[in-house]
Amino acid sequence: MSVYQAAAKILDKLQRKEGALKTLVYDSRFKNVRQLYALLCETLRYSAVLEEIIENSRFLKGDVKMTLNLAKVVVYDLLFGKGVQCGGRLKAVVIAHRTRLRAELARLKVKKQVSNNMDLVTAAGGSAAGPAVPRYVRLNTLKITTNEAIAYFKRQGYTYLGKARSLDEVAELGQKHGKRFLQDLHVPDLLAFPPGTDFHKDTLYTAGHLILQDKASCLPALLLSPPVGSCVIDACAAPGNKTSHLAALMKNKGRIFAFDLDTKRLATMSTLLLRAGVTCQELANQDFLTVKPDDPKYQKVSHILMDPSCSGSGMPDLMRALGDKNGPEQEKRLQSLSGFQCRALSHALSFPSVQRVVYSTCSIHQQENEDVVKTTLEQNTNFKLVNALPSWPARGLNTFLDAGCCLRASALDTFTNGFFVAVFERKSDGNESSSERICSSKAERNRNVEEEATGVEGRFESEDISELPEQETCTRKKPRKKKRKTKTHAVN
Ligand SMILES: C[S@@+](CC[C@H](N)C(=O)[O-])C[C@H]1O[C@@H](n2cnc3c(N)ncnc32)[C@H](O)[C@@H]1O
């Protein structure tokens, strides 16, 4: 099977919501999964542009017999990729229409008033997905310091633009190309490069010094901010980007109990943590809902990260591929996800010593975000919301009194993927009224700012197919009856 047929099949499956992109690629058993994955990512990125070109050129209107998805992957390679890399009838058909397709590309650039292909993507995605998001690189501080990394990239010919002072500077980088980078203003040890910068073959990346992770997905670990030496649970952990971030914040001291239902993702996680030099973890292939809060093993757990399965609707490429379908089916799915998310979050809050719990999703839907937080607060009156990262401009939708304590992220507002974070903290006095739980009092806001400035500052995904799923689509798996626990051992 050619790479195009394999890719088209996966696009079909994505549209039928049969799984996450990386899982589908991995499961396809295609011999060169890296090539297949790269082609799919790029086709998804150019999806809207490709559809317009295919439609305007009437490529599929004549005698050409192929599905839109097959047309998209092959036209992508013809116009934006390495040229058509197959033989036979498929190549003959595309070559026969090459001139018309190229002419449509040129016409589209004139229409959108852009001069290069990347700008075309930005122009196409501008309304639905927002501007292009920079390539964020989290430095794994277990292995490298920020200064070392900056010096390394300078040696590689990149121009260092300094530490961003405003989101506008990050946004500007999103519109640029070439070898330049800056340090992020919110997340310490995070660098931002122009979109499309590829580090998969970089030696620092392959050695686990760099973690390719979107900025928004760095916020949960940062806001949980477990002290060095603490006892932490990562409830839905695989493939472990946030676990490795937690371990870096904890300087590999203390314990992280990490759970996941999915055996394959957990195996990938084990490999990734090994590469990242994480040694303080204990992995378990277990349904978090079955983990007993009164088990003496978890007696000292003070911090929990809850990043459960969600619709993945914050991932722009994915949503563009799936189409933003509303309707009863979508509503049913969201309700089911939301029910699970509420149960999982309440379960996290039931651990006897837990003080702080961070809830996050890569969803843009209120049902999975504010609604889950509101229900959970109503059911757990011994917890309140903390005003998460007050300097962050995008806040939770105003659907209940404390919703502004939560933060949202999007390509349009924060130049990241779509994301949501809420921070729960145990009330010091169990008798606080519901109004006291609101984090809008000036004193508490100030305290939170201070915490973020002192506790977080100074401490500190790949999309490589060999590493498998980031957190984009995280379809919920049914709990398995048989539990198998795996424990990773310390690695030097
Ligand atoms: C959003 S992804 C987690 C991404 C991860 N936190 C990271 O940053 O790399 C959600 C994960 O939850 C897992 N999951 C779903 N239901 C679960 C459950 N009941 N118990 C444990 N893990 C679960 C899924 O297998 C999936 O790997």
Short mmCIF file of C-alpha atoms and ligand atoms in Angstrom, two decimals:
data_model
loop_
_atom_site.label_atom_id
_atom_site.label_comp_id
_atom_site.label_asym_id
_atom_site.label_seq_id
_atom_site.Cartn_x
_atom_site.Cartn_y
_atom_site.Cartn_z
CA MET A 1 0.00 0.00 0.00
CA SER A 2 1.35 3.47 -0.87
CA VAL A 3 1.85 6.08 1.80
CA TYR A 4 -1.05 8.02 0.23
CA GLN A 5 -3.51 5.17 0.50
CA ALA A 6 -2.44 4.52 4.09
CA ALA A 7 -2.80 8.22 4.92
CA ALA A 8 -6.20 8.53 3.24
CA LYS A 9 -7.45 5.52 5.22
CA ILE A 10 -6.36 7.18 8.44
CA LEU A 11 -8.08 10.44 7.51
CA ASP A 12 -11.27 8.42 6.91
CA LYS A 13 -10.92 6.83 10.35
CA LEU A 14 -10.27 10.19 11.97
CA GLN A 15 -13.46 11.52 10.45
CA ARG A 16 -15.34 8.53 11.82
CA LYS A 17 -13.71 9.30 15.19
CA GLU A 18 -12.19 5.85 15.40
CA GLY A 19 -9.18 7.00 17.35
CA ALA A 20 -6.43 9.53 17.90
CA LEU A 21 -4.19 10.44 14.99
CA LYS A 22 -1.04 9.00 16.43
CA THR A 23 -2.73 5.84 17.62
CA LEU A 24 -4.23 5.26 14.18
CA VAL A 25 -0.85 5.79 12.54
CA TYR A 26 0.81 3.44 14.96
CA ASP A 27 -1.89 0.81 14.53
CA SER A 28 -1.76 1.03 10.73
CA ARG A 29 1.39 -1.13 10.69
CA PHE A 30 2.64 0.95 7.77
CA LYS A 31 6.36 0.29 7.39
CA ASN A 32 7.46 3.92 7.70
CA VAL A 33 5.25 5.37 10.40
CA ARG A 34 7.35 8.50 10.68
CA GLN A 35 6.82 9.34 7.00
CA LEU A 36 3.12 8.54 7.27
CA TYR A 37 2.66 10.66 10.36
CA ALA A 38 4.54 13.63 8.89
CA LEU A 39 2.42 13.48 5.74
CA LEU A 40 -0.78 13.38 7.79
CA CYS A 41 0.21 16.27 10.02
CA GLU A 42 1.07 18.43 7.05
CA THR A 43 -2.06 17.46 5.13
CA LEU A 44 -4.17 18.32 8.17
CA ARG A 45 -2.38 21.63 8.51
CA TYR A 46 -3.12 22.48 4.87
CA SER A 47 -6.54 20.83 4.93
CA ALA A 48 -8.66 23.93 4.28
CA VAL A 49 -6.25 25.17 1.58
CA LEU A 50 -6.20 21.78 -0.12
CA GLU A 51 -9.99 21.55 -0.14
CA GLU A 52 -10.22 24.95 -1.77
CA ILE A 53 -7.65 24.07 -4.44
CA ILE A 54 -9.23 20.70 -5.17
CA GLU A 55 -12.69 22.29 -5.42
CA ASN A 56 -11.62 25.25 -7.58
CA SER A 57 -9.53 23.09 -9.93
CA ARG A 58 -12.48 20.69 -10.30
CA PHE A 59 -9.92 17.93 -9.80
CA LEU A 60 -12.51 15.42 -8.59
CA LYS A 61 -15.28 16.54 -10.93
CA GLY A 62 -14.08 14.86 -14.13
CA ASP A 63 -12.93 11.32 -14.72
CA VAL A 64 -10.72 11.18 -11.63
CA LYS A 65 -11.99 8.46 -9.32
CA MET A 66 -10.61 8.94 -5.84
CA THR A 67 -11.89 10.04 -2.47
CA LEU A 68 -11.38 13.59 -1.23
CA ASN A 69 -9.01 12.32 1.47
CA LEU A 70 -6.80 10.49 -1.03
CA ALA A 71 -6.82 13.58 -3.24
CA LYS A 72 -5.81 15.75 -0.29
CA VAL A 73 -2.75 13.72 0.70
CA VAL A 74 -1.45 13.35 -2.82
CA VAL A 75 -2.14 16.96 -3.80
CA TYR A 76 -0.43 18.04 -0.59
CA ASP A 77 2.77 16.28 -1.64
CA LEU A 78 2.52 17.62 -5.18
CA LEU A 79 2.09 21.26 -4.17
CA PHE A 80 3.69 21.60 -0.75
CA GLY A 81 5.65 18.42 -0.07
CA LYS A 82 8.31 16.40 -1.77
CA GLY A 83 6.51 15.86 -5.04
CA VAL A 84 4.41 12.80 -5.77
CA GLN A 85 6.28 9.81 -4.36
CA CYS A 86 4.43 6.90 -5.88
CA GLY A 87 4.13 5.36 -9.29
CA GLY A 88 1.29 3.79 -11.21
CA ARG A 89 -2.14 5.19 -11.98
CA LEU A 90 -2.28 7.52 -8.99
CA LYS A 91 0.85 9.34 -10.09
CA ALA A 92 -0.33 9.48 -13.71
CA VAL A 93 -3.65 11.04 -12.68
CA VAL A 94 -2.06 13.71 -10.50
CA ILE A 95 0.61 14.56 -13.04
CA ALA A 96 -2.09 14.95 -15.70
CA HIS A 97 -3.76 17.62 -13.51
CA ARG A 98 -0.55 19.15 -12.20
CA THR A 99 -0.70 22.38 -14.21
CA ARG A 100 -4.28 23.13 -13.21
CA LEU A 101 -3.60 22.40 -9.53
CA ARG A 102 -0.52 24.63 -9.53
CA ALA A 103 -2.45 27.40 -11.25
CA GLU A 104 -5.14 27.22 -8.54
CA LEU A 105 -2.48 27.45 -5.85
CA ALA A 106 -1.05 30.58 -7.47
CA ARG A 107 -4.55 32.07 -7.84
CA LEU A 108 -5.31 31.39 -4.18
CA LYS A 109 -2.14 33.17 -3.08
CA VAL A 110 -3.09 36.22 -5.12
CA LYS A 111 -6.62 36.13 -3.68
CA LYS A 112 -5.36 35.87 -0.10
CA GLN A 113 -2.58 38.38 -0.77
CA VAL A 114 0.16 36.13 0.55
CA SER A 115 3.49 35.28 -0.98
CA ASN A 116 4.43 32.00 0.64
CA ASN A 117 2.65 28.76 1.37
CA MET A 118 2.84 29.00 5.13
CA ASP A 119 1.01 32.35 5.06
CA LEU A 120 -1.70 30.63 3.09
CA VAL A 121 -2.23 28.25 6.01
CA THR A 122 -2.42 31.13 8.44
CA ALA A 123 -4.87 32.96 6.21
CA ALA A 124 -7.02 29.85 5.85
CA GLY A 125 -6.93 28.99 9.52
CA GLY A 126 -7.38 32.56 10.68
CA SER A 127 -11.07 32.35 11.26
CA ALA A 128 -11.56 28.79 12.45
CA ALA A 129 -8.38 27.90 14.20
CA GLY A 130 -6.73 31.23 14.79
CA PRO A 131 -3.25 32.23 13.77
CA ALA A 132 -0.45 29.73 13.40
CA VAL A 133 0.87 28.59 16.75
CA PRO A 134 4.63 28.76 17.36
CA ARG A 135 6.62 25.58 17.78
CA TYR A 136 7.09 25.44 21.53
CA VAL A 137 9.98 23.51 23.04
CA ARG A 138 10.04 22.75 26.76
CA LEU A 139 13.53 22.33 28.11
CA ASN A 140 13.87 19.27 30.24
CA THR A 141 15.63 20.79 33.22
CA LEU A 142 16.57 17.34 34.47
CA LYS A 143 19.04 17.34 31.59
CA ILE A 144 19.71 20.88 30.42
CA THR A 145 19.53 24.46 31.70
CA THR A 146 17.90 27.28 29.78
CA ASN A 147 21.24 29.03 29.28
CA GLU A 148 22.82 25.86 27.91
CA ALA A 149 19.94 25.39 25.50
CA ILE A 150 20.02 29.01 24.33
CA ALA A 151 23.77 28.73 23.70
CA TYR A 152 23.21 25.47 21.81
CA PHE A 153 20.58 26.95 19.50
CA LYS A 154 22.74 30.01 18.84
CA ARG A 155 25.54 27.65 17.78
CA GLN A 156 23.05 26.00 15.43
CA GLY A 157 22.58 29.36 13.68
CA TYR A 158 19.36 30.50 15.38
CA THR A 159 18.97 34.15 16.37
CA TYR A 160 17.92 34.59 20.00
CA LEU A 161 15.31 37.34 20.33
CA GLY A 162 15.45 37.41 24.15
CA LYS A 163 12.70 36.79 26.68
CA ALA A 164 9.27 37.82 25.40
CA ARG A 165 7.84 40.80 27.27
CA SER A 166 4.35 40.48 25.87
CA LEU A 167 2.12 37.97 24.13
CA ASP A 168 2.34 40.16 21.03
CA GLU A 169 5.98 39.20 20.66
CA VAL A 170 5.02 35.52 20.79
CA ALA A 171 2.24 36.18 18.27
CA GLU A 172 4.69 37.89 15.93
CA LEU A 173 6.94 34.86 16.04
CA GLY A 174 3.94 32.77 14.95
CA GLN A 175 3.88 34.75 11.70
CA LYS A 176 7.60 34.44 11.04
CA HIS A 177 9.85 31.91 9.40
CA GLY A 178 13.54 31.23 9.60
CA LYS A 179 15.95 30.43 12.36
CA ARG A 180 14.93 32.57 15.32
CA PHE A 181 13.53 31.92 18.77
CA LEU A 182 12.56 33.55 22.01
CA GLN A 183 12.00 32.56 25.61
CA ASP A 184 8.36 32.44 26.71
CA LEU A 185 7.01 34.98 29.17
CA HIS A 186 4.68 32.68 31.15
CA VAL A 187 6.33 29.29 31.27
CA PRO A 188 9.92 29.25 32.47
CA ASP A 189 12.20 27.02 30.42
CA LEU A 190 9.94 27.17 27.41
CA LEU A 191 11.29 28.37 24.05
CA ALA A 192 9.20 29.40 21.06
CA PHE A 193 10.25 28.99 17.44
CA PRO A 194 8.41 29.83 14.20
CA PRO A 195 5.67 27.32 13.30
CA GLY A 196 6.91 24.31 11.42
CA THR A 197 10.42 24.36 12.92
CA ASP A 198 11.30 20.69 13.11
CA PHE A 199 13.39 19.25 15.91
CA HIS A 200 12.64 15.58 15.51
CA LYS A 201 16.14 14.84 14.28
CA ASP A 202 17.88 17.21 16.65
CA THR A 203 20.36 15.44 18.89
CA LEU A 204 19.13 17.30 21.96
CA TYR A 205 15.63 16.13 21.20
CA THR A 206 16.56 12.50 20.62
CA ALA A 207 18.57 12.55 23.85
CA GLY A 208 15.54 13.73 25.85
CA HIS A 209 16.76 17.28 26.58
CA LEU A 210 13.93 18.87 24.60
CA ILE A 211 10.24 18.06 25.01
CA LEU A 212 8.05 19.14 22.11
CA GLN A 213 4.98 20.25 24.01
CA ASP A 214 2.47 23.01 23.34
CA LYS A 215 2.70 25.94 25.74
CA ALA A 216 -0.84 25.48 27.09
CA SER A 217 -0.16 21.88 27.97
CA CYS A 218 2.77 23.03 30.14
CA LEU A 219 0.40 24.99 32.39
CA PRO A 220 -1.11 22.12 34.43
CA ALA A 221 2.19 20.90 35.91
CA LEU A 222 3.35 24.47 36.40
CA LEU A 223 0.18 25.41 38.26
CA LEU A 224 0.16 22.23 40.33
CA SER A 225 3.69 23.17 41.31
CA PRO A 226 4.42 20.24 43.64
CA PRO A 227 7.26 20.98 46.05
CA VAL A 228 10.52 19.08 45.69
CA GLY A 229 10.17 15.77 47.55
CA SER A 230 6.36 15.70 47.53
CA CYS A 231 4.01 12.81 46.82
CA VAL A 232 2.00 13.30 43.63
CA ILE A 233 -0.58 11.41 41.56
CA ASP A 234 -0.80 11.87 37.79
CA ALA A 235 -4.21 10.28 37.34
CA CYS A 236 -4.45 9.96 33.53
CA ALA A 237 -0.82 10.17 32.68
CA ALA A 238 0.14 8.66 29.32
CA PRO A 239 2.09 9.45 27.24
CA GLY A 240 3.62 11.39 30.10
CA ASN A 241 4.51 14.89 28.94
CA LYS A 242 3.06 16.35 32.11
CA THR A 243 4.59 13.61 34.25
CA SER A 244 8.06 14.47 33.01
CA HIS A 245 7.32 18.14 33.60
CA LEU A 246 6.23 17.34 37.18
CA ALA A 247 9.39 15.31 37.72
CA ALA A 248 11.49 18.24 36.49
CA LEU A 249 9.69 20.64 38.86
CA MET A 250 10.28 18.15 41.69
CA LYS A 251 13.92 17.71 40.65
CA ASN A 252 13.28 13.96 40.51
CA LYS A 253 12.78 13.89 44.27
CA GLY A 254 9.65 12.50 45.93
CA ARG A 255 7.19 10.16 44.22
CA ILE A 256 4.86 10.37 41.24
CA PHE A 257 2.22 7.65 41.04
CA ALA A 258 1.13 7.69 37.41
CA PHE A 259 -1.94 5.79 36.18
CA ASP A 260 -3.31 5.06 32.75
CA LEU A 261 -5.79 2.62 31.32
CA ASP A 262 -4.11 2.26 27.98
CA THR A 263 -1.34 -0.33 27.93
CA LYS A 264 0.25 0.89 24.71
CA ARG A 265 0.32 4.52 25.73
CA LEU A 266 1.76 3.51 29.08
CA ALA A 267 4.54 1.52 27.39
CA THR A 268 5.35 4.57 25.25
CA MET A 269 5.35 6.68 28.38
CA SER A 270 7.81 4.36 30.06
CA THR A 271 10.21 4.78 27.12
CA LEU A 272 9.78 8.55 27.06
CA LEU A 273 10.38 8.93 30.79
CA LEU A 274 13.49 6.82 30.49
CA ARG A 275 14.75 9.10 27.74
CA ALA A 276 13.89 12.19 29.80
CA GLY A 277 15.86 10.85 32.77
CA VAL A 278 12.81 10.68 35.06
CA THR A 279 13.37 8.36 38.00
CA CYS A 280 10.77 9.29 40.62
CA GLN A 281 7.76 7.68 38.93
CA GLU A 282 5.76 4.54 39.60
CA LEU A 283 3.58 3.60 36.62
CA ALA A 284 0.41 1.53 36.92
CA ASN A 285 -1.82 0.24 34.16
CA GLN A 286 -4.93 0.85 36.21
CA ASP A 287 -8.27 2.65 36.07
CA PHE A 288 -7.78 5.66 38.32
CA LEU A 289 -11.37 5.36 39.50
CA THR A 290 -10.42 2.04 41.13
CA VAL A 291 -7.44 3.48 43.01
CA LYS A 292 -8.35 3.44 46.70
CA PRO A 293 -7.86 6.83 48.39
CA ASP A 294 -7.52 5.14 51.80
CA ASP A 295 -4.69 2.85 50.64
CA PRO A 296 -1.75 3.65 52.98
CA LYS A 297 0.45 3.90 49.88
CA TYR A 298 -1.30 7.13 48.90
CA GLN A 299 -1.58 8.54 52.41
CA LYS A 300 0.93 11.29 51.72
CA VAL A 301 -0.37 12.30 48.31
CA SER A 302 -0.69 16.07 48.48
CA HIS A 303 -0.95 17.04 44.79
CA ILE A 304 -2.95 15.45 41.96
CA LEU A 305 -2.91 16.19 38.25
CA MET A 306 -6.17 15.29 36.52
CA ASP A 307 -5.80 15.50 32.75
CA PRO A 308 -8.50 13.07 31.65
CA SER A 309 -9.67 11.88 28.26
CA CYS A 310 -11.55 14.61 26.45
CA SER A 311 -12.94 15.44 23.02
CA GLY A 312 -9.60 16.95 21.90
CA SER A 313 -11.55 19.83 20.36
CA GLY A 314 -8.76 22.27 21.22
CA MET A 315 -6.47 20.68 18.68
CA PRO A 316 -7.07 22.80 15.57
CA ASP A 317 -5.69 20.42 12.96
CA LEU A 318 -7.74 17.62 14.32
CA MET A 319 -10.93 19.62 14.44
CA ARG A 320 -10.41 20.91 10.93
CA ALA A 321 -10.05 17.31 9.78
CA LEU A 322 -13.11 16.12 11.65
CA GLY A 323 -15.25 19.10 10.83
CA ASP A 324 -16.91 20.94 13.69
CA LYS A 325 -20.06 18.90 13.85
CA ASN A 326 -22.69 19.89 16.32
CA GLY A 327 -25.81 17.90 16.86
CA PRO A 328 -27.30 15.24 19.09
CA GLU A 329 -24.48 12.76 18.55
CA GLN A 330 -21.86 15.31 19.53
CA GLU A 331 -23.93 16.41 22.52
CA LYS A 332 -24.27 12.80 23.70
CA ARG A 333 -20.54 12.26 23.43
CA LEU A 334 -19.78 15.43 25.35
CA GLN A 335 -22.21 14.48 28.09
CA SER A 336 -20.60 11.08 28.41
CA LEU A 337 -17.10 12.59 28.56
CA SER A 338 -18.26 15.21 31.01
CA GLY A 339 -19.79 12.53 33.29
CA PHE A 340 -16.49 10.65 33.39
CA GLN A 341 -14.50 13.85 33.95
CA CYS A 342 -16.71 14.79 36.93
CA ARG A 343 -16.32 11.34 38.49
CA ALA A 344 -12.56 11.32 37.98
CA LEU A 345 -12.13 14.83 39.39
CA SER A 346 -14.26 14.14 42.46
CA HIS A 347 -12.30 10.94 43.01
CA ALA A 348 -9.07 12.96 42.99
CA LEU A 349 -10.50 15.35 45.58
CA SER A 350 -11.34 12.40 47.86
CA PHE A 351 -7.70 11.55 48.66
CA PRO A 352 -7.30 12.29 52.37
CA SER A 353 -4.14 14.43 52.26
CA VAL A 354 -4.59 16.08 48.90
CA GLN A 355 -4.21 19.86 49.07
CA ARG A 356 -4.09 20.88 45.44
CA VAL A 357 -5.62 19.35 42.32
CA VAL A 358 -5.24 20.66 38.78
CA TYR A 359 -7.90 19.77 36.23
CA SER A 360 -7.12 20.25 32.54
CA THR A 361 -8.47 19.37 29.12
CA CYS A 362 -7.53 20.10 25.53
CA SER A 363 -11.19 20.77 24.84
CA ILE A 364 -12.93 24.02 23.99
CA HIS A 365 -16.35 22.78 25.10
CA GLN A 366 -18.04 24.26 28.15
CA GLN A 367 -19.51 20.84 29.00
CA GLU A 368 -16.01 19.41 29.57
CA ASN A 369 -14.62 22.52 31.22
CA GLU A 370 -16.64 25.03 33.25
CA ASP A 371 -19.58 22.62 33.68
CA VAL A 372 -17.30 19.93 35.13
CA VAL A 373 -15.67 22.41 37.50
CA LYS A 374 -19.00 23.85 38.65
CA THR A 375 -20.54 20.41 39.34
CA THR A 376 -17.40 19.24 41.13
CA LEU A 377 -17.30 22.32 43.37
CA GLU A 378 -20.95 21.83 44.26
CA GLN A 379 -20.24 18.23 45.25
CA ASN A 380 -17.00 18.97 47.12
CA THR A 381 -17.60 22.00 49.30
CA ASN A 382 -14.30 21.45 51.14
CA PHE A 383 -12.46 22.66 48.04
CA LYS A 384 -12.24 26.09 46.41
CA LEU A 385 -10.84 27.39 43.16
CA VAL A 386 -7.55 29.21 43.00
CA ASN A 387 -7.16 32.11 40.61
CA ALA A 388 -4.92 30.39 38.08
CA LEU A 389 -2.12 32.49 36.60
CA PRO A 390 -3.88 35.87 36.94
CA SER A 391 -1.74 37.49 34.25
CA TRP A 392 -3.11 35.00 31.69
CA PRO A 393 -5.51 36.94 29.47
CA ALA A 394 -8.14 34.31 28.57
CA ARG A 395 -10.37 33.19 31.46
CA GLY A 396 -13.08 30.59 31.99
CA LEU A 397 -16.46 31.30 30.42
CA ASN A 398 -18.62 33.33 32.74
CA THR A 399 -21.06 30.53 33.52
CA PHE A 400 -20.78 30.55 37.32
CA LEU A 401 -19.45 32.84 39.97
CA ASP A 402 -15.87 31.54 40.19
CA ALA A 403 -15.41 30.68 36.52
CA GLY A 404 -12.93 33.53 35.99
CA CYS A 405 -10.48 31.67 38.24
CA CYS A 406 -10.11 29.06 35.49
CA LEU A 407 -8.05 29.77 32.43
CA ARG A 408 -8.62 29.06 28.80
CA ALA A 409 -6.13 28.99 25.96
CA SER A 410 -6.60 29.28 22.23
CA ALA A 411 -4.70 30.10 19.06
CA LEU A 412 -6.52 33.41 18.79
CA ASP A 413 -6.07 34.66 22.35
CA THR A 414 -2.90 33.04 23.66
CA PHE A 415 -1.18 31.62 20.53
CA THR A 416 -1.45 28.07 21.78
CA ASN A 417 -3.72 25.13 21.15
CA GLY A 418 -7.16 25.23 22.73
CA PHE A 419 -6.91 24.29 26.41
CA PHE A 420 -8.58 24.69 29.80
CA VAL A 421 -7.14 24.60 33.34
CA ALA A 422 -8.75 24.84 36.78
CA VAL A 423 -6.83 24.73 40.06
CA PHE A 424 -8.56 23.37 43.16
CA GLU A 425 -7.26 23.85 46.67
CA ARG A 426 -8.49 22.36 49.94
CA LYS A 427 -10.06 24.99 52.15
CA SER A 428 -8.19 25.53 55.35
CA ASP A 429 -11.49 25.72 57.25
CA GLY A 430 -14.11 23.22 56.20
CA ASN A 431 -16.86 25.67 57.20
CA GLU A 432 -16.17 28.30 54.59
CA SER A 433 -19.25 29.50 52.82
CA SER A 434 -19.56 29.23 49.07
CA SER A 435 -18.82 32.93 48.65
CA GLU A 436 -15.52 32.49 50.48
CA ARG A 437 -14.51 29.89 47.94
CA ILE A 438 -14.52 32.58 45.27
CA CYS A 439 -11.01 33.51 44.42
CA SER A 440 -11.79 37.04 43.44
CA SER A 441 -10.89 38.69 46.72
CA LYS A 442 -7.96 41.02 46.23
CA ALA A 443 -5.95 39.37 48.98
CA GLU A 444 -6.24 35.96 47.46
CA ARG A 445 -5.51 37.20 43.97
CA ASN A 446 -2.36 38.86 45.27
CA ARG A 447 -1.34 35.73 47.13
CA ASN A 448 -1.79 33.71 43.99
CA VAL A 449 0.32 36.13 42.00
CA GLU A 450 3.01 35.84 44.62
CA GLU A 451 2.82 32.06 44.65
CA GLU A 452 3.17 31.97 40.93
CA ALA A 453 6.06 34.38 40.94
CA THR A 454 8.04 32.70 43.69
CA GLY A 455 6.98 29.07 43.63
CA VAL A 456 6.92 28.60 39.94
CA GLU A 457 9.58 30.93 38.63
CA GLY A 458 13.06 29.63 39.00
CA ARG A 459 12.02 26.03 38.74
CA PHE A 460 11.68 25.10 36.37
CA GLU A 461 5.60 16.45 23.11
CA SER A 462 6.97 14.55 20.68
CA GLU A 463 4.95 14.31 17.98
CA ASP A 464 7.43 11.71 16.90
CA ILE A 465 5.43 8.70 15.99
CA SER A 466 7.83 6.44 17.75
CA GLU A 467 6.58 8.14 20.87
CA LEU A 468 2.93 8.11 20.13
CA PRO A 469 0.03 10.14 21.31
CA GLU A 470 0.40 13.49 22.84
CA GLN A 471 -2.83 14.51 24.33
CA GLU A 472 -4.76 15.61 21.37
CA THR A 473 -7.49 13.04 20.96
CA CYS A 474 -7.79 11.04 24.04
CA THR A 475 -10.70 8.78 23.50
CA ARG A 476 -11.80 7.27 26.71
CA LYS A 477 -11.18 3.58 27.01
CA LYS A 478 -13.43 1.25 28.93
CA PRO A 479 -11.80 -0.01 32.12
CA ARG A 480 -10.32 -3.43 31.64
CA LYS A 481 -11.25 -6.17 34.03
CA LYS A 482 -7.75 -7.46 34.42
CA LYS A 483 -5.35 -5.04 36.01
CA ARG A 484 -1.69 -5.21 35.29
CA LYS A 485 0.67 -3.04 37.22
CA THR A 486 4.00 -2.01 35.84
CA LYS A 487 6.67 -0.31 37.76
CA THR A 488 9.56 1.42 36.11
CA HIS A 489 12.88 1.30 37.79
CA ALA A 490 15.27 4.08 38.38
CA VAL A 491 17.36 4.93 35.38
CA ASN A 492 20.58 6.79 35.40
C1 LIG B 1 -5.42 13.63 27.86
S1 LIG B 1 -4.69 12.09 27.86
C2 LIG B 1 -3.39 12.33 29.04
C3 LIG B 1 -2.21 13.07 28.52
C4 LIG B 1 -1.09 13.13 29.53
N1 LIG B 1 -1.52 13.75 30.77
C5 LIG B 1 0.11 13.89 29.01
O1 LIG B 1 0.30 15.05 29.31
O2 LIG B 1 0.91 13.30 28.26
C6 LIG B 1 -5.81 11.15 28.78
C7 LIG B 1 -5.33 9.78 29.19
O3 LIG B 1 -6.26 9.27 30.14
C8 LIG B 1 -6.29 7.86 30.03
N2 LIG B 1 -7.50 7.40 30.75
C9 LIG B 1 -8.78 7.47 30.37
N3 LIG B 1 -9.59 7.00 31.33
C10 LIG B 1 -8.80 6.64 32.37
C11 LIG B 1 -9.04 6.09 33.66
N4 LIG B 1 -10.27 5.80 34.09
N5 LIG B 1 -7.97 5.84 34.47
C12 LIG B 1 -6.71 6.10 34.05
N6 LIG B 1 -6.44 6.62 32.83
C13 LIG B 1 -7.45 6.89 32.00
C14 LIG B 1 -6.26 7.65 28.53
O4 LIG B 1 -5.80 6.36 28.22
C15 LIG B 1 -5.30 8.75 28.08
O5 LIG B 1 -3.99 8.23 27.96
#
